[in-house]
Amino acid sequence: MLPWKRMLRPLTALLFAAAVATVPAATAHASSAPSTGWNDYSCRPSAAHPRPVILVHGTLGNSVDNWLSLAPYLEDRGYCVFSLDYGQLSGVPVFYGLGPIDKSAEQLSAYVDKVLSATGAAKADLVGHSQGGMMPRYYLKFLGGAAKVNALVGLAPDNHGATISGLTNLLPYFPGASDLIKATTPGLADQIPGSAFLTKLNAGGDTVPGVHYTVISTKYDEVATPWQSQFLTGSDVHNVLLQDLCSLDLSEHVAIGLFDRIAFHEVANALDPAHATATSCASAFS
């Protein structure tokens, strides 16, 4: 076997390990998603918060672990909150978001329909972390989602790809490595800058009419890099850098979605802009 071929599997393992390192150890199996509090299909949106909020986990996340802090945060503020699993690979439990992203968007489409039917709402709001902030854009753009979604809020979304601090730039030096990643974890391959998926997603503009977009980023992101690539361009886009709101916020790619209450405050503002309040370092205690 040629030397570079011996490197293919180690390199793939390295990329996978780098991605795994950005998520915490699973604390609950996704099949145990709560049926009360959040994912309560008897919940009916209030006049104050008339749309259900659907949380979309990131790569290697699931419907429980990604949202142990944000789901209760929103529920305590009167929202009907739901979360789904998507992008499952056969034989890989708990760590999801690894399947082809266009197929994951189809799963999201079906789930939005399920939530709207259960709650009686005309539209939903989507909040996603990492891939979960980017993948819904495919649903909005190509699967009719714009008619069913009021707002998309992305926490560190890899809207234009994830270089993992430049790690993916090494792939051209290992012929066949990209093909191996695509064959084994297509969801990771779709997020490499320049992929066919991202090229299609971003062709013709980042946004679609009728949807309010918010992107919340941190300059300490080590996955969706450079962090500026997370921002969207469009007529109804609000791009936010956390450190412009609180210079002391040191959250990186994982923390912004898992427990950063400063970021959560911006999520709440995006979901209810009519009652938005200024976000600052003090928002960590609100």
Short mmCIF file of C-alpha atoms in Angstrom, two decimals:
data_model
loop_
_atom_site.label_atom_id
_atom_site.label_comp_id
_atom_site.label_asym_id
_atom_site.label_seq_id
_atom_site.Cartn_x
_atom_site.Cartn_y
_atom_site.Cartn_z
CA MET A 1 0.00 0.00 0.00
CA LEU A 2 1.29 3.47 -0.87
CA PRO A 3 2.24 5.65 2.13
CA TRP A 4 -0.43 8.26 1.45
CA LYS A 5 -3.10 5.57 1.39
CA ARG A 6 -2.04 4.49 4.85
CA MET A 7 -2.77 8.05 5.94
CA LEU A 8 -6.36 8.13 4.69
CA ARG A 9 -7.99 6.43 7.62
CA PRO A 10 -5.91 8.23 10.25
CA LEU A 11 -6.73 11.56 8.62
CA THR A 12 -10.43 10.74 8.53
CA ALA A 13 -10.22 9.69 12.15
CA LEU A 14 -8.49 12.97 12.96
CA LEU A 15 -11.23 15.02 11.33
CA PHE A 16 -13.89 12.99 13.10
CA ALA A 17 -12.08 13.28 16.42
CA ALA A 18 -11.78 17.03 15.97
CA ALA A 19 -15.51 17.24 15.45
CA VAL A 20 -16.23 14.96 18.40
CA ALA A 21 -14.03 17.13 20.57
CA THR A 22 -16.42 20.01 20.03
CA VAL A 23 -19.34 18.29 21.73
CA PRO A 24 -19.67 17.09 25.33
CA ALA A 25 -20.04 13.46 26.25
CA ALA A 26 -23.67 12.46 25.80
CA THR A 27 -25.58 12.76 29.04
CA ALA A 28 -28.79 11.15 27.83
CA HIS A 29 -29.81 9.01 24.92
CA ALA A 30 -31.72 11.00 22.32
CA SER A 31 -34.58 8.51 22.45
CA SER A 32 -35.26 9.75 25.96
CA ALA A 33 -36.21 13.23 24.74
CA PRO A 34 -38.49 14.78 27.35
CA SER A 35 -42.22 14.66 26.66
CA THR A 36 -43.08 17.29 29.23
CA GLY A 37 -41.62 20.76 29.50
CA TRP A 38 -40.18 20.73 26.02
CA ASN A 39 -41.43 18.34 23.33
CA ASP A 40 -44.84 18.56 24.97
CA TYR A 41 -47.25 18.10 22.08
CA SER A 42 -50.16 19.28 24.20
CA CYS A 43 -48.52 22.73 24.48
CA ARG A 44 -50.48 25.51 22.80
CA PRO A 45 -48.69 28.73 21.87
CA SER A 46 -49.83 31.81 23.76
CA ALA A 47 -50.87 35.18 22.40
CA ALA A 48 -47.56 36.54 23.66
CA HIS A 49 -45.57 33.80 21.92
CA PRO A 50 -47.80 32.55 19.10
CA ARG A 51 -45.26 30.34 17.34
CA PRO A 52 -43.64 27.10 18.54
CA VAL A 53 -39.85 27.10 18.68
CA ILE A 54 -38.09 24.14 17.08
CA LEU A 55 -34.50 23.52 18.17
CA VAL A 56 -32.17 21.97 15.59
CA HIS A 57 -29.03 20.33 17.02
CA GLY A 58 -25.58 20.46 15.48
CA THR A 59 -23.26 17.81 14.07
CA LEU A 60 -22.76 14.97 16.57
CA GLY A 61 -25.53 16.40 18.71
CA ASN A 62 -29.03 15.15 19.44
CA SER A 63 -32.43 16.41 20.50
CA VAL A 64 -31.60 16.22 24.21
CA ASP A 65 -27.96 16.97 24.93
CA ASN A 66 -27.72 20.03 22.71
CA TRP A 67 -30.61 21.74 24.51
CA LEU A 68 -30.36 20.98 28.21
CA SER A 69 -29.95 24.70 28.92
CA LEU A 70 -31.61 26.58 26.05
CA ALA A 71 -34.83 24.55 25.99
CA PRO A 72 -35.70 25.27 29.67
CA TYR A 73 -34.56 28.89 29.19
CA LEU A 74 -37.15 29.39 26.44
CA GLU A 75 -39.79 27.29 28.16
CA ASP A 76 -39.48 29.44 31.30
CA ARG A 77 -40.22 32.44 29.09
CA GLY A 78 -43.49 30.99 27.90
CA TYR A 79 -42.57 29.30 24.62
CA CYS A 80 -43.73 25.93 23.35
CA VAL A 81 -40.38 24.29 22.64
CA PHE A 82 -39.63 21.24 20.52
CA SER A 83 -36.49 19.45 19.30
CA LEU A 84 -35.78 16.72 16.77
CA ASP A 85 -33.11 14.20 15.87
CA TYR A 86 -31.86 14.15 12.28
CA GLY A 87 -28.99 12.86 10.17
CA GLN A 88 -28.67 9.47 11.85
CA LEU A 89 -26.23 6.90 10.49
CA SER A 90 -26.95 3.21 10.84
CA GLY A 91 -25.10 1.75 13.81
CA VAL A 92 -24.16 5.17 15.26
CA PRO A 93 -26.27 5.98 18.31
CA VAL A 94 -26.58 9.33 20.12
CA PHE A 95 -24.26 11.26 17.77
CA TYR A 96 -26.38 12.51 14.88
CA GLY A 97 -26.19 15.06 12.08
CA LEU A 98 -23.82 12.86 10.08
CA GLY A 99 -26.11 11.91 7.19
CA PRO A 100 -26.46 13.80 3.89
CA ILE A 101 -27.65 17.28 4.77
CA ASP A 102 -30.28 17.51 2.05
CA LYS A 103 -31.88 14.39 3.54
CA SER A 104 -31.63 15.91 7.01
CA ALA A 105 -33.52 18.94 5.68
CA GLU A 106 -36.28 16.58 4.57
CA GLN A 107 -36.46 15.23 8.12
CA LEU A 108 -36.74 18.79 9.41
CA SER A 109 -39.54 19.48 6.94
CA ALA A 110 -41.56 16.52 8.21
CA TYR A 111 -40.93 17.54 11.82
CA VAL A 112 -42.06 21.13 11.28
CA ASP A 113 -45.29 19.79 9.77
CA LYS A 114 -45.75 17.55 12.81
CA VAL A 115 -45.28 20.42 15.26
CA LEU A 116 -47.54 22.81 13.35
CA SER A 117 -50.25 20.16 13.20
CA ALA A 118 -49.99 19.45 16.92
CA THR A 119 -49.93 23.08 18.06
CA GLY A 120 -52.32 24.56 15.51
CA ALA A 121 -49.83 27.30 14.69
CA ALA A 122 -49.47 28.67 11.17
CA LYS A 123 -45.70 29.11 11.39
CA ALA A 124 -42.77 28.05 13.57
CA ASP A 125 -39.50 29.67 14.58
CA LEU A 126 -36.28 27.67 14.19
CA VAL A 127 -33.21 27.94 16.42
CA GLY A 128 -30.19 25.90 15.40
CA HIS A 129 -26.64 25.34 16.58
CA SER A 130 -23.75 24.82 14.13
CA GLN A 131 -25.03 22.59 11.28
CA GLY A 132 -28.47 23.06 12.85
CA GLY A 133 -28.30 26.76 12.06
CA MET A 134 -27.23 26.17 8.47
CA MET A 135 -29.19 23.06 7.40
CA PRO A 136 -32.61 24.74 7.80
CA ARG A 137 -31.65 27.17 5.06
CA TYR A 138 -31.89 24.27 2.60
CA TYR A 139 -35.39 23.54 3.89
CA LEU A 140 -36.36 27.20 3.52
CA LYS A 141 -34.87 27.55 0.05
CA PHE A 142 -35.69 24.27 -1.66
CA LEU A 143 -38.36 22.41 0.33
CA GLY A 144 -41.05 25.04 0.80
CA GLY A 145 -40.08 25.91 4.35
CA ALA A 146 -40.31 29.67 3.88
CA ALA A 147 -44.11 29.44 3.95
CA LYS A 148 -44.00 27.70 7.35
CA VAL A 149 -41.17 29.52 9.16
CA ASN A 150 -41.15 33.03 10.58
CA ALA A 151 -37.55 33.22 11.80
CA LEU A 152 -34.31 31.26 11.69
CA VAL A 153 -31.81 31.93 14.46
CA GLY A 154 -28.36 30.38 14.05
CA LEU A 155 -25.90 29.92 16.90
CA ALA A 156 -22.44 29.60 15.31
CA PRO A 157 -23.92 28.29 12.04
CA ASP A 158 -21.45 27.11 9.41
CA ASN A 159 -23.31 28.90 6.65
CA HIS A 160 -20.36 28.88 4.27
CA GLY A 161 -18.56 25.80 5.57
CA ALA A 162 -16.47 24.67 8.52
CA THR A 163 -12.69 24.58 8.12
CA ILE A 164 -12.16 23.39 11.74
CA SER A 165 -9.42 26.00 12.23
CA GLY A 166 -7.92 25.14 8.85
CA LEU A 167 -7.82 21.37 9.31
CA THR A 168 -9.88 20.72 6.18
CA ASN A 169 -7.28 22.61 4.16
CA LEU A 170 -5.04 19.56 4.55
CA LEU A 171 -7.40 17.32 2.58
CA PRO A 172 -5.95 18.08 -0.89
CA TYR A 173 -2.61 16.71 0.30
CA PHE A 174 -4.18 13.28 0.81
CA PRO A 175 -5.81 12.13 -2.46
CA GLY A 176 -8.93 10.11 -1.77
CA ALA A 177 -9.45 11.48 1.74
CA SER A 178 -12.41 13.64 0.73
CA ASP A 179 -14.05 10.67 -0.99
CA LEU A 180 -13.56 8.54 2.11
CA ILE A 181 -15.15 11.16 4.35
CA LYS A 182 -18.06 11.53 1.94
CA ALA A 183 -18.60 7.76 1.87
CA THR A 184 -18.51 7.29 5.64
CA THR A 185 -19.87 10.57 7.07
CA PRO A 186 -21.56 12.51 4.26
CA GLY A 187 -22.84 15.13 6.68
CA LEU A 188 -19.24 16.12 7.45
CA ALA A 189 -18.28 16.15 3.77
CA ASP A 190 -21.22 18.45 2.97
CA GLN A 191 -19.86 21.02 5.42
CA ILE A 192 -16.40 21.28 3.89
CA PRO A 193 -16.07 24.67 2.14
CA GLY A 194 -16.59 24.31 -1.59
CA SER A 195 -18.71 21.16 -1.32
CA ALA A 196 -21.43 20.59 -3.89
CA PHE A 197 -24.02 20.96 -1.12
CA LEU A 198 -22.77 24.36 0.04
CA THR A 199 -22.35 25.57 -3.52
CA LYS A 200 -26.00 24.79 -4.23
CA LEU A 201 -27.18 26.19 -0.90
CA ASN A 202 -25.51 29.57 -1.33
CA ALA A 203 -25.98 30.05 -5.07
CA GLY A 204 -28.25 32.96 -5.85
CA GLY A 205 -28.12 34.50 -2.38
CA ASP A 206 -28.05 33.49 1.27
CA THR A 207 -31.68 34.15 2.17
CA VAL A 208 -35.23 33.81 0.91
CA PRO A 209 -38.00 36.43 1.24
CA GLY A 210 -40.38 36.29 4.16
CA VAL A 211 -38.02 34.81 6.75
CA HIS A 212 -36.22 36.80 9.46
CA TYR A 213 -32.61 35.65 9.86
CA THR A 214 -30.36 36.10 12.89
CA VAL A 215 -26.78 34.83 13.17
CA ILE A 216 -25.07 34.84 16.57
CA SER A 217 -21.31 34.21 16.46
CA THR A 218 -18.25 34.24 18.68
CA LYS A 219 -14.79 35.25 17.59
CA TYR A 220 -13.40 32.31 19.58
CA ASP A 221 -15.08 29.76 17.31
CA GLU A 222 -12.69 26.97 16.36
CA VAL A 223 -14.99 24.98 14.05
CA ALA A 224 -16.99 27.26 11.75
CA THR A 225 -13.93 29.27 10.83
CA PRO A 226 -13.23 31.98 10.02
CA TRP A 227 -16.09 33.15 12.22
CA GLN A 228 -16.98 35.87 9.73
CA SER A 229 -18.02 33.14 7.28
CA GLN A 230 -21.01 32.42 9.51
CA PHE A 231 -22.64 35.75 8.67
CA LEU A 232 -25.37 36.01 6.06
CA THR A 233 -26.10 38.68 3.50
CA GLY A 234 -29.68 39.70 2.79
CA SER A 235 -32.35 42.31 3.30
CA ASP A 236 -33.68 40.76 6.51
CA VAL A 237 -30.54 39.62 8.32
CA HIS A 238 -29.22 40.51 11.76
CA ASN A 239 -25.61 39.40 12.26
CA VAL A 240 -24.33 39.50 15.85
CA LEU A 241 -20.86 39.06 17.29
CA LEU A 242 -21.12 38.22 20.99
CA GLN A 243 -17.95 40.09 21.89
CA ASP A 244 -19.52 43.32 20.58
CA LEU A 245 -22.15 42.86 23.28
CA CYS A 246 -19.87 41.58 26.03
CA SER A 247 -16.11 41.65 25.54
CA LEU A 248 -15.73 39.25 28.48
CA ASP A 249 -17.66 36.47 26.74
CA LEU A 250 -15.12 33.74 25.97
CA SER A 251 -17.56 31.17 24.56
CA GLU A 252 -16.33 29.07 21.66
CA HIS A 253 -18.24 26.89 19.20
CA VAL A 254 -19.73 24.50 21.75
CA ALA A 255 -20.40 26.85 24.65
CA ILE A 256 -22.39 29.32 22.56
CA GLY A 257 -25.03 26.66 21.99
CA LEU A 258 -24.86 24.74 25.24
CA PHE A 259 -24.84 27.25 28.09
CA ASP A 260 -24.05 30.83 27.06
CA ARG A 261 -26.93 32.88 28.49
CA ILE A 262 -25.65 36.00 26.76
CA ALA A 263 -26.21 34.22 23.46
CA PHE A 264 -29.53 32.90 24.76
CA HIS A 265 -30.64 36.46 25.50
CA GLU A 266 -29.98 37.34 21.86
CA VAL A 267 -31.99 34.29 20.82
CA ALA A 268 -34.91 35.55 22.90
CA ASN A 269 -34.58 38.99 21.31
CA ALA A 270 -34.65 37.45 17.84
CA LEU A 271 -37.77 35.42 18.66
CA ASP A 272 -39.61 38.44 20.07
CA PRO A 273 -38.05 41.59 18.60
CA ALA A 274 -40.98 43.76 19.66
CA HIS A 275 -39.98 43.22 23.29
CA ALA A 276 -36.19 42.99 22.84
CA THR A 277 -33.96 44.35 25.56
CA ALA A 278 -30.29 45.28 25.39
CA THR A 279 -27.88 42.38 25.66
CA SER A 280 -24.80 42.88 27.82
CA CYS A 281 -22.51 40.92 30.12
CA ALA A 282 -25.26 41.21 32.74
CA SER A 283 -27.47 39.05 30.52
CA ALA A 284 -25.51 36.06 31.81
CA PHE A 285 -27.50 36.43 35.03
CA SER A 286 -30.91 37.23 33.57
#
